[in-house]
Short mmCIF file of C-alpha atoms in Angstrom, two decimals:
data_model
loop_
_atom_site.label_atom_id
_atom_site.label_comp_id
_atom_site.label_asym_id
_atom_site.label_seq_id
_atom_site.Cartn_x
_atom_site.Cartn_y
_atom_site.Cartn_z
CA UNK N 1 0.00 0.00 0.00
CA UNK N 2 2.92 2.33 0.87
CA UNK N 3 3.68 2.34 -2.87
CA UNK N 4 0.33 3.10 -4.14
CA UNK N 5 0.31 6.29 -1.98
CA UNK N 6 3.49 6.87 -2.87
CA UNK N 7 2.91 7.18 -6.20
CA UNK N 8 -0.88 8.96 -5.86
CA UNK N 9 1.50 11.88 -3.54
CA UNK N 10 3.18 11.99 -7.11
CA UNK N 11 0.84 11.92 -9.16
CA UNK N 12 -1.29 14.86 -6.76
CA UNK N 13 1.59 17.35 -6.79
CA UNK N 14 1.58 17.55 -10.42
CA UNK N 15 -2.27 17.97 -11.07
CA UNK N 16 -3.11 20.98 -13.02
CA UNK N 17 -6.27 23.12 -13.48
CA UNK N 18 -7.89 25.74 -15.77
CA UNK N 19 -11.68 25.89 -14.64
CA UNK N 20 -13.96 24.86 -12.10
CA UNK N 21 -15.09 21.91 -13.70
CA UNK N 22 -12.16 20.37 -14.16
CA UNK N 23 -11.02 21.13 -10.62
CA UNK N 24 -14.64 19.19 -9.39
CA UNK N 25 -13.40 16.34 -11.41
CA UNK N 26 -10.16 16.16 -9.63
CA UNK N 27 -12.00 16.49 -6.27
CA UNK N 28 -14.54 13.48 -7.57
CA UNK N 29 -11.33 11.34 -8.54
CA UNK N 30 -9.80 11.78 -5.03
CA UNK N 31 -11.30 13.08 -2.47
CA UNK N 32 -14.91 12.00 -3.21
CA UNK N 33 -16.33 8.63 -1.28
CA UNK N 34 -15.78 6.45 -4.24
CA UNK N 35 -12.70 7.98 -4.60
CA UNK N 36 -8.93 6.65 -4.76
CA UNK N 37 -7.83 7.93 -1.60
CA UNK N 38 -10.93 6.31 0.12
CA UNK N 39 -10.22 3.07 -1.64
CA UNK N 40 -7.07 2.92 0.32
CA UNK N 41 -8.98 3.98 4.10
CA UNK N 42 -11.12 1.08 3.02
CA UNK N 43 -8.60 -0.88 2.45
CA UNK N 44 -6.46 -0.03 5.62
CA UNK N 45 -7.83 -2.51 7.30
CA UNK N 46 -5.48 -5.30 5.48
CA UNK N 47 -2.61 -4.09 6.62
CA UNK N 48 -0.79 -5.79 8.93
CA UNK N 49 -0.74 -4.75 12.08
CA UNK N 50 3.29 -3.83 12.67
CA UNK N 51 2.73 -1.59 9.24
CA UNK N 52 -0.55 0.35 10.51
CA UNK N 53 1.28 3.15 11.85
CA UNK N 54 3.55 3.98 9.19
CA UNK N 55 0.69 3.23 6.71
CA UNK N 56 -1.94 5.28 8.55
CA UNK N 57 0.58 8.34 8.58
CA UNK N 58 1.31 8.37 5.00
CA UNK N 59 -2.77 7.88 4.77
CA UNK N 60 -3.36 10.86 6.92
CA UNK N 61 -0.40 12.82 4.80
CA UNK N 62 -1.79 11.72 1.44
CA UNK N 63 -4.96 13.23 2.17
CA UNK N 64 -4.15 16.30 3.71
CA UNK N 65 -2.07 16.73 0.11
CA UNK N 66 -4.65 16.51 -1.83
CA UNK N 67 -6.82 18.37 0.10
CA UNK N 68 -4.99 21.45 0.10
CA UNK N 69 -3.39 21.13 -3.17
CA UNK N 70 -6.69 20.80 -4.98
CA UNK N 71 -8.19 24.00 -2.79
CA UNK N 72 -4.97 25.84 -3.96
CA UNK N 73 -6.05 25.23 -7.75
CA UNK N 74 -9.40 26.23 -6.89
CA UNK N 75 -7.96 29.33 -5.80
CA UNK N 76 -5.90 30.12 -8.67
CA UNK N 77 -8.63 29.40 -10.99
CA UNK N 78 -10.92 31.99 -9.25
CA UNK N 79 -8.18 34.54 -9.08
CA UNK N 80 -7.62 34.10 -12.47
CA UNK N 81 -11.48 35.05 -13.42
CA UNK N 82 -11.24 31.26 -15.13
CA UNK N 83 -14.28 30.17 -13.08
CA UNK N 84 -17.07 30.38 -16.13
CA UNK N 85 -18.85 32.77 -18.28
CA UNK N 86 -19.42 35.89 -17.06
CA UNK N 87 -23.49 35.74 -16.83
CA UNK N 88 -22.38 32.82 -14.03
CA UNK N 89 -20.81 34.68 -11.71
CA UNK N 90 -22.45 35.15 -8.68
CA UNK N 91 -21.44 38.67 -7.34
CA UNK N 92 -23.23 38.46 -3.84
CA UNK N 93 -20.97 35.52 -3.34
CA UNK N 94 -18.35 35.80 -0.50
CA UNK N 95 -15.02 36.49 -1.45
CA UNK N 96 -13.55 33.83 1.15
CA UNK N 97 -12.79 30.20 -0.41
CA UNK N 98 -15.91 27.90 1.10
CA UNK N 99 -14.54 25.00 2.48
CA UNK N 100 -15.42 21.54 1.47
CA UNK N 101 -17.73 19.84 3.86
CA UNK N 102 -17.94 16.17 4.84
CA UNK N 103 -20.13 13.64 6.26
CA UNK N 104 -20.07 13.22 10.15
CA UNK N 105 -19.13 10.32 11.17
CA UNK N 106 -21.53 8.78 13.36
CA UNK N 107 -23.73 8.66 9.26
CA UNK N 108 -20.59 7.55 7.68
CA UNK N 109 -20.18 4.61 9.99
CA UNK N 110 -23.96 3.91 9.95
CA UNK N 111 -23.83 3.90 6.39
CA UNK N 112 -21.52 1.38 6.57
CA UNK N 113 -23.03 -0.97 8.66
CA UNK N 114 -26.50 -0.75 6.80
CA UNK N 115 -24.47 -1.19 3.51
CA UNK N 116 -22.92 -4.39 5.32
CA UNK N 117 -26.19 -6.16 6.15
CA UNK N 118 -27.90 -5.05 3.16
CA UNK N 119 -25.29 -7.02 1.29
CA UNK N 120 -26.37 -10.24 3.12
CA UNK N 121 -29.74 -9.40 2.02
CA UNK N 122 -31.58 -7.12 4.73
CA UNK N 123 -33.88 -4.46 3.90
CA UNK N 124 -33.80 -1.24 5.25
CA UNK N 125 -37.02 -0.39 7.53
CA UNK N 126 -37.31 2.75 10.03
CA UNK N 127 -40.10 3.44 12.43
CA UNK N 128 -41.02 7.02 14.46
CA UNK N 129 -38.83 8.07 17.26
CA UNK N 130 -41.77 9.14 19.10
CA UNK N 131 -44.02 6.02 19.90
CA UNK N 132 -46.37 4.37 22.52
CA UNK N 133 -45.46 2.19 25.20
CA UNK N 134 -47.04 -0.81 23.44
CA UNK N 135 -44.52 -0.82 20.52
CA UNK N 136 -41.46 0.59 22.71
CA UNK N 137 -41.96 -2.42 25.93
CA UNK N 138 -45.00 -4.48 25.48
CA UNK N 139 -44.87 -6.02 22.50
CA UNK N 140 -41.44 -6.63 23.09
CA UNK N 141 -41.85 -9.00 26.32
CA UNK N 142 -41.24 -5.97 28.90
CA UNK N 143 -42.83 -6.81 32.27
CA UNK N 144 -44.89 -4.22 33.47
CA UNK N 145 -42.86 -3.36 36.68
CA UNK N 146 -39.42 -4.17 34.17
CA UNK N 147 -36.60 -1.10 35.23
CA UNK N 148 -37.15 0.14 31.58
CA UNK N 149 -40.28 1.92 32.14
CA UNK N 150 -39.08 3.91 35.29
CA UNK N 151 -38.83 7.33 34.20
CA UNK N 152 -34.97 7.36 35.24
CA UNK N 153 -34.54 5.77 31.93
CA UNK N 154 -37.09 7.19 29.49
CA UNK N 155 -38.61 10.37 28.63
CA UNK N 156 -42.57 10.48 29.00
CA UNK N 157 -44.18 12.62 27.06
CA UNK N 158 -47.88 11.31 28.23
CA UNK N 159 -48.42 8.83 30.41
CA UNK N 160 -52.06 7.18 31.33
CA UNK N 161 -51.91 5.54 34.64
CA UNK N 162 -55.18 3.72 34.10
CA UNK N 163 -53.82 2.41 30.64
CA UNK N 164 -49.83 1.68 30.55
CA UNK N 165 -50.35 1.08 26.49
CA UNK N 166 -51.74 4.67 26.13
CA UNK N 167 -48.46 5.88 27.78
CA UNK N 168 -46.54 8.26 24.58
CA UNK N 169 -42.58 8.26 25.02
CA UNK N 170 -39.47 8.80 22.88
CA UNK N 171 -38.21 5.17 22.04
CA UNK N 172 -35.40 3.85 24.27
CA UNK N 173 -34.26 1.56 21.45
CA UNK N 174 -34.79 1.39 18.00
CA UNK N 175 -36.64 -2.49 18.21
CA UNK N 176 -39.97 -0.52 18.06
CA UNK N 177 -39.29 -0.21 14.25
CA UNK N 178 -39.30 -4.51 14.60
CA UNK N 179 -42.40 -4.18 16.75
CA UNK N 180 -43.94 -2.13 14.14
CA UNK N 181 -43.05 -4.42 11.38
CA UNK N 182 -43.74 -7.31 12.20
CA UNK N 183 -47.22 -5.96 12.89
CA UNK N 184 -47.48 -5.49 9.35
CA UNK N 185 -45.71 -8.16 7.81
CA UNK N 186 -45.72 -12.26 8.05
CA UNK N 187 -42.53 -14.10 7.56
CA UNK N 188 -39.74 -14.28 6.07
CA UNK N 189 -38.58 -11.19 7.63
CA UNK N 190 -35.49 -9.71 6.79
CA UNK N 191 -34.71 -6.18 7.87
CA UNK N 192 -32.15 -3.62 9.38
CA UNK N 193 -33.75 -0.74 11.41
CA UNK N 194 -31.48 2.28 11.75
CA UNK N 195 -32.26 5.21 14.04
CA UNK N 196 -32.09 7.80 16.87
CA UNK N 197 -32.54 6.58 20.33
CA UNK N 198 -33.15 8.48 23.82
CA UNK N 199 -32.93 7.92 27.08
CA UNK N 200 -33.01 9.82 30.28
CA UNK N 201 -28.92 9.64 31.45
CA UNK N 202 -26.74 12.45 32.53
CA UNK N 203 -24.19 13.57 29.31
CA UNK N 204 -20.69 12.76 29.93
CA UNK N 205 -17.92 11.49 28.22
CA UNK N 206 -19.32 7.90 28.36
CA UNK N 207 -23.04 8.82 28.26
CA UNK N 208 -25.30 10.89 26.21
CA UNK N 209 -29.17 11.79 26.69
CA UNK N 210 -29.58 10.65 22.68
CA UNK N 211 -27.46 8.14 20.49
CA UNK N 212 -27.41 6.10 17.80
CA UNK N 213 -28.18 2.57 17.05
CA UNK N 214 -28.84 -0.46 14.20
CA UNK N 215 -31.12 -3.44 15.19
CA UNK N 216 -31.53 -6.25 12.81
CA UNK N 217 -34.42 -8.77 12.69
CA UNK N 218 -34.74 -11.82 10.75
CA UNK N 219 -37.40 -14.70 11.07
CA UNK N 220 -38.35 -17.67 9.15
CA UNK N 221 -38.95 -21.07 9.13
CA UNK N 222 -35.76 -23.22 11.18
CA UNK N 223 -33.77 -20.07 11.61
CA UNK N 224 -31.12 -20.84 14.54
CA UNK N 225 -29.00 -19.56 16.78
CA UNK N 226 -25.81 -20.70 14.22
CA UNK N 227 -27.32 -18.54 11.45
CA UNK N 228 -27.38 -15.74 14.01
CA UNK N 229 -23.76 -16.43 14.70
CA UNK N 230 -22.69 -16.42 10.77
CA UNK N 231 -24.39 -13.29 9.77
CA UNK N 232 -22.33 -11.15 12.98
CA UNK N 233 -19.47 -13.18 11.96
CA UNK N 234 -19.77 -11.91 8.58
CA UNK N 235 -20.34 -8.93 9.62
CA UNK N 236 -17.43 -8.43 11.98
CA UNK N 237 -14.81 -9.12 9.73
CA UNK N 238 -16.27 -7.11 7.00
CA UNK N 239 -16.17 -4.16 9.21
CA UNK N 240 -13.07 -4.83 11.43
CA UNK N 241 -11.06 -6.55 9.04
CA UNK N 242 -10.59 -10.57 8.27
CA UNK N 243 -8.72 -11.51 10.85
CA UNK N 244 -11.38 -10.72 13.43
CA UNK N 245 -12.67 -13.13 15.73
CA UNK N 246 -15.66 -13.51 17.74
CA UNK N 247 -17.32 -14.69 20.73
CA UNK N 248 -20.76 -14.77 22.73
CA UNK N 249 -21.33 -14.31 26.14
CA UNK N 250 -24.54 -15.87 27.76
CA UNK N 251 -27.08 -12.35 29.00
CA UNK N 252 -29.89 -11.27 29.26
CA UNK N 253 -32.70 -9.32 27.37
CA UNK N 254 -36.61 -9.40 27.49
CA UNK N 255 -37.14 -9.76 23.89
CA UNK N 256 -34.62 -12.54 22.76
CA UNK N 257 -34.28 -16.10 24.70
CA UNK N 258 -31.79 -17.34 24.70
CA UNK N 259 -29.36 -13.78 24.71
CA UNK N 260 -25.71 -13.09 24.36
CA UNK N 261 -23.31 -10.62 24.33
CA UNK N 262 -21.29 -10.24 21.23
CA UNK N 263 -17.41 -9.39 21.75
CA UNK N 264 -14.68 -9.45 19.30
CA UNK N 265 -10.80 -9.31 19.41
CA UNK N 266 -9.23 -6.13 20.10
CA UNK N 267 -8.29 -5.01 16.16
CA UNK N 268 -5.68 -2.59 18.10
CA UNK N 269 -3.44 -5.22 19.73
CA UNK N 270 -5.10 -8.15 18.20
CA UNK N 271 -6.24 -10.05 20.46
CA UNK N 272 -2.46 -9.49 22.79
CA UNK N 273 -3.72 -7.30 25.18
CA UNK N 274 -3.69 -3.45 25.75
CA UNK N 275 -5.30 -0.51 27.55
CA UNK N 276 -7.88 -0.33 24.91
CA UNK N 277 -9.49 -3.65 25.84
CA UNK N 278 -8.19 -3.60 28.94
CA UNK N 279 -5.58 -6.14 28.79
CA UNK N 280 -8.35 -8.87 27.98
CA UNK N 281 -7.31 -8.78 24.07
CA UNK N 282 -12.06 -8.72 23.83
CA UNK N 283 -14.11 -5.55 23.05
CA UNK N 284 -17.85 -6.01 23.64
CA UNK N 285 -19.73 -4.38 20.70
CA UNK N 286 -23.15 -5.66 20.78
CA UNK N 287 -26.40 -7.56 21.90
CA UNK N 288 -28.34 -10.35 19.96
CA UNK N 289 -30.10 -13.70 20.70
CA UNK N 290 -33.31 -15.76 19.42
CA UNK N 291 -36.44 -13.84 19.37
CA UNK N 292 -38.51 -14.84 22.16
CA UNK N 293 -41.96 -16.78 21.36
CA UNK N 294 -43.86 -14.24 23.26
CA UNK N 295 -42.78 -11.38 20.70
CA UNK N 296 -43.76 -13.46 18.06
CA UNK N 297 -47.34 -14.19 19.22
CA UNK N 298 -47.96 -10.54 20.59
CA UNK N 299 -46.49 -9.65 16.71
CA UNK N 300 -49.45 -11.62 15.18
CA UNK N 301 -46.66 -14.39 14.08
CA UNK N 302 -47.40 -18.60 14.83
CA UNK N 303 -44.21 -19.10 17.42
CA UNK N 304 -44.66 -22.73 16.19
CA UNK N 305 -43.91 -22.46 12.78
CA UNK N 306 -41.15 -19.49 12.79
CA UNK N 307 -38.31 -19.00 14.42
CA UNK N 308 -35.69 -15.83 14.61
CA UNK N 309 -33.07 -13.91 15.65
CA UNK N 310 -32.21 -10.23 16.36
CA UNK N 311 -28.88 -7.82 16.86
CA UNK N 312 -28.65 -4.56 17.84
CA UNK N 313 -25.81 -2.14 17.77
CA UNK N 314 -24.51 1.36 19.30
CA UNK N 315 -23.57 3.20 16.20
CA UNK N 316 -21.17 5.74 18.75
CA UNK N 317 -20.02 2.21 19.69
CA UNK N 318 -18.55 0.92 16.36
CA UNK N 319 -17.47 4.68 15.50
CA UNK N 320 -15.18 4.72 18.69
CA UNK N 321 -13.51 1.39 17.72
CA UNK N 322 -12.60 2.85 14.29
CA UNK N 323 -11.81 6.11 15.00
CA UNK N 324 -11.06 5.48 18.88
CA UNK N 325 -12.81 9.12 19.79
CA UNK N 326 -12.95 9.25 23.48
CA UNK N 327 -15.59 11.68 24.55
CA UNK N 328 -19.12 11.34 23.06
CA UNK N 329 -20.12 14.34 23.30
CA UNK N 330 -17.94 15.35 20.25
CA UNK N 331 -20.34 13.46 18.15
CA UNK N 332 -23.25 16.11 18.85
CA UNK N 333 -21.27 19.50 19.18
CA UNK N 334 -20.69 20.09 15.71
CA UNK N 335 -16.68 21.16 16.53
CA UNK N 336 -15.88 21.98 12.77
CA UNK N 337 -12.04 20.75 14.42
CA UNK N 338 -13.45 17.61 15.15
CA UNK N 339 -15.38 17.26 11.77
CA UNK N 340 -12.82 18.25 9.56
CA UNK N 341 -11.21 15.15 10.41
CA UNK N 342 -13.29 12.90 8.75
CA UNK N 343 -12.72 14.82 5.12
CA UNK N 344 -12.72 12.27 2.24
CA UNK N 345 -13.47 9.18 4.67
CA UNK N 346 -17.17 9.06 3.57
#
């Protein structure tokens, strides 16, 4: 890989422009997200570990080349008056160059992961962010006295003491999309529900009142917990890298039975050891298990005849093991610093 940057460092220092359009096709070619240089981030993670860092610096140096060497042609070009027929300039336009902007990365990553399962052949389905307590905890197997509903954890935004299913509150988790969907559908089931979540915590570097996550559902006729274990598999190594591994961890959750905890090895040391994944060489990155009978039946679907699984995801989560950003709370203050960061990665 060293080479091929090597040569793309070359081949950027020596790119020439004479109007905007062909400066938007140089920006298209390398800086865009099908670009070259994001065929190499995307690639990154084949490179052997002991090469990483010297690879990731060139990355990071590659990048920043063309990045500034294509915003000093742009530059040029508009000092020149080379920038289009006259009748196209814009004369309330500021004078400053406008930066280029970029995706943030909490969509980029998402993006990623929905791209990921879609591939395995999941369908994208999203549900409202404000629902009822039926969709949110019933229908999902959530006792009535179950620590979920205690307003510590989720925001009410009506509640009905008489009726608990009349109660109106901004989802906790994004499985009310599955709730909602399997309503309104009848197996095979195959879908991926992205989405905003909320619950009532106090912001801090760990913690955040809102976040992020991907749930996927499937169900059909002898689905098993070893399918289950493929697709995350799968999954793992397509967004880690190949050499990933996996394991579950027997838990707990109302809607699934039985549960598990999904780690896999630490893609900074891995698998050794370090401070990242604190000297265990595991990194915990989601919850999944076989969705319980009960769901199924309050869903409308014959427990006897289909079986299935479900996953869900914290999209801050994944983005942190990636990028390794350390305070949450960078993800929702809109630090252009921060941002600018992530220019050409998505």
């Amino acid at each position: 890989m060293l080479e091929k940057i090597e040569a793309l460092l070359k081949e950027i220092s020596g790119l020439t422009a004479n109007s905007a359009e062909e400066i938007e096709q140089l920006r298209l070619k390398y800086l865009s997200r099908k670009g070259e240089i994001n065929a190499l981030v995307a690639d990154f993670r084949n490179v052997a570990a002991d090469e990483k860092k010297t690879v990731g610096i060139k990355l990071n140096e590659l990048k920043q080349k063309a990045f500034d060497h294509i915003n000093a042609l742009k530059e040029q070009v508009e000092a020149s008056g080379a920038t289009g027929e006259a009748e196209d300039i814009d004369l309330t336009r500021t004078p400053y160059p406008i930066p280029l902007g970029t995706r943030h990365p909490l969509t980029i990553v998402k993006n990623e992961i929905i791209d990921i399962f879609q591939r395995m052949g999941f369908t994208l389905a999203e549900g409202p962010e404000i629902d009822d307590d039926l969709h949110v905890f019933t229908m999902l197997n959530f006792a009535a006295d179950h620590p979920a509903r205690d307003m510590q954890d989720t925001f009410f935004i009506e509640t009905s003491p008489d009726d608990v299913a009349k109660n109106v509150i901004l989802r906790s988790h994004t499985s009310n999309d599955q709730a909602h969907y399997m309503e309104t559908h009848q197996p095979p089931i195959r879908v991926i529900c992205p989405g905003r979540v909320y619950r009532n915590e106090a912001i801090s570097a760990r913690a955040h009142c809102f976040f992020h996550q991907v749930e996927g559902l499937y169900i059909d006729k002898n689905v098993s917990f070893t399918d289950l274990k493929q697709v995350l598999l799968s999954f793992a190594r397509e967004m880690f890298g190949a050499d990933t591994k996996i394991r579950l961890r027997p838990s707990y959750f109302p809607f699934t039975e039985p549960s598990a905890e999904m780690d896999i090895s630490c893609h900074i040391c891995g698998g050794k050891g370090c401070g990242f994944c604190k000297h265990t060489g595991w990194v915990e990155i989601l919850g999944c298990g076989m969705v319980d009978p009960n769901v199924l039946e309050a869903c409308g679907i014959d427990s006897s005849v289909y079986t299935g699984y479900a996953f869900g995801m914290g999209v801050e989560r994944i983005t942190n093991l990636k990028y390794r950003v350390a305070d949450l709370r960078m993800f929702s203050e809109n630090d252009t610093r921060f941002l600018r960061e992530f220019e050409g990665v998505g």
